[in-house]
């Protein structure tokens, strides 16, 4: 808070010193950019206000030169300025003949030093700054050697209201700044007996609490007053005052001050009113009579309630510029909330407005803003706003400038801004936009400045902007996006390299902004690719790769299926041949003598003895049923076959040419097939030689 107060204090001081530039020239230029032909009523020479304190320092550093016996610095901005600040000089040295401004700050002067001849060597100056000198009073007649003194700055000294009154009586003085002099509350009738030509007065940071503006009424020519950071919570005035500009920022006003008395305006000539940083919580739309106010600053308050018709033509018939930024409250944007047919510039930055919330934000919030050409919505949320709602909110406005930085936008569509055909400048930086749709900005014939920097855009195609759109751009800022340097970006790389001034806000001052996200340390304009690698588009390359991969995969699978087709058939057979438990019950209930019944032709007995029996009996330990060894002598051969098959767990057929020719083998095969089918089992076949199909029976 202390840092913010210091910033506000510095702002108020600089604003008073240079109000013509900050309010006159800047505001006129702003309205001109917004398409409004307006000339503000400022009664002072424009040459006095075309710089700021920082500009003074720059001029001193760039164009300044030592002068006055190398004790001071001289520089020319519009006129000659001699800066002898903080040099510990206790007298005014001989100055150049054509000097117009003397800066004599922080030289530890004492009031006793300010004799009638102290400023004899500065008789030609028009502007004098003796701030920060610990002066306790201003001697009478000390400024008499300066007949044309029009501006006097005595900030941060320890003077009194008596000194202020004497200074205001100087015939030539038009503007006085007594910032931070710890003056205290305004005494009654403090300026009642003086004749003053003063037009601008700054009494900011002086503990003027309470404040009664009626005490300023004797200053008949007063037009501009700065009363920032005084701590008052009420703005009291008993009679109309002819102020043109009033600064009461950074005080403790809880609500909008009353500006009417019996239906008559207390500020009939006021054009610019500054009420920022007052902690206002409510804006009451009643008792407002400000017929000439064009500029209204309500930024950095805590507004939660905005009265119905607060900014209407009835309350502000001349309002053109409304500053409503950085509000810490949470208010509803109802229908016609900012309805004013004269309003040209509206700043709503960082107000925590959720434009996707249809309850808190009406789609007609900007209805009847028929002259609104400049709109800034930075730092609010458009996260859940689709194209239709966007058109309802803003589509009817005659905007030429639209700023939507940091609005949490993740996408834009081809028709998002189609209704805003009059746009000249559009700022969409610092969002989460991933893609620029083709032709999204081709229907904006006046669009010259477009910023999409600091989004998540990876590629800009040749079709993104038409040729005519590319030609009309004066600035196209796309920096700090995660560009993917590939074939698709080669066209943009060439455009960027050939027209750097278009893509940089300040071509020779800006750091590298266009970098490859996929190639660390590589700038977009410096990356290259082999031409042959880009013969196919990325989409075509992906399609070819997918097709080839699928073809290879299908070929590999088909080869494996063919190679292991019999294994697969066996696996499938085992998997699907039956799910009953007949075989399991048969194995558990049966009293088996043999593990395997061997069916073979007598001609194959040598093979059985030499190969099969050693393998199954000797090595695996199975019990085999073999005709010659295990059939019971004297029994019928059919009975032997039946008993041996039923006494064996499995049946093995030694398949050969002799087997298919043997009648008994055919009987064993037929019986065995019936047996295995009855018990949901399978035969084991061993083929010892090739069999001609004509020798085979149906079984």
XYZ file of C-alpha atoms in Angstrom, residues 574-586 678-681:
17
model
C -8.771 -77.185 -28.787
C -10.355 -73.886 -27.843
C -13.748 -74.466 -29.452
C -14.208 -78.280 -29.619
C -16.495 -78.407 -26.656
C -16.801 -77.016 -23.226
C -18.544 -80.004 -21.553
C -16.903 -81.928 -18.725
C -17.724 -85.432 -20.147
C -14.093 -86.282 -20.815
C -13.048 -85.041 -17.379
C -15.685 -87.193 -15.688
C -14.643 -90.196 -17.813
C -18.663 -90.234 -27.058
C -16.236 -88.873 -24.486
C -15.413 -85.578 -26.196
C -11.809 -86.653 -26.721
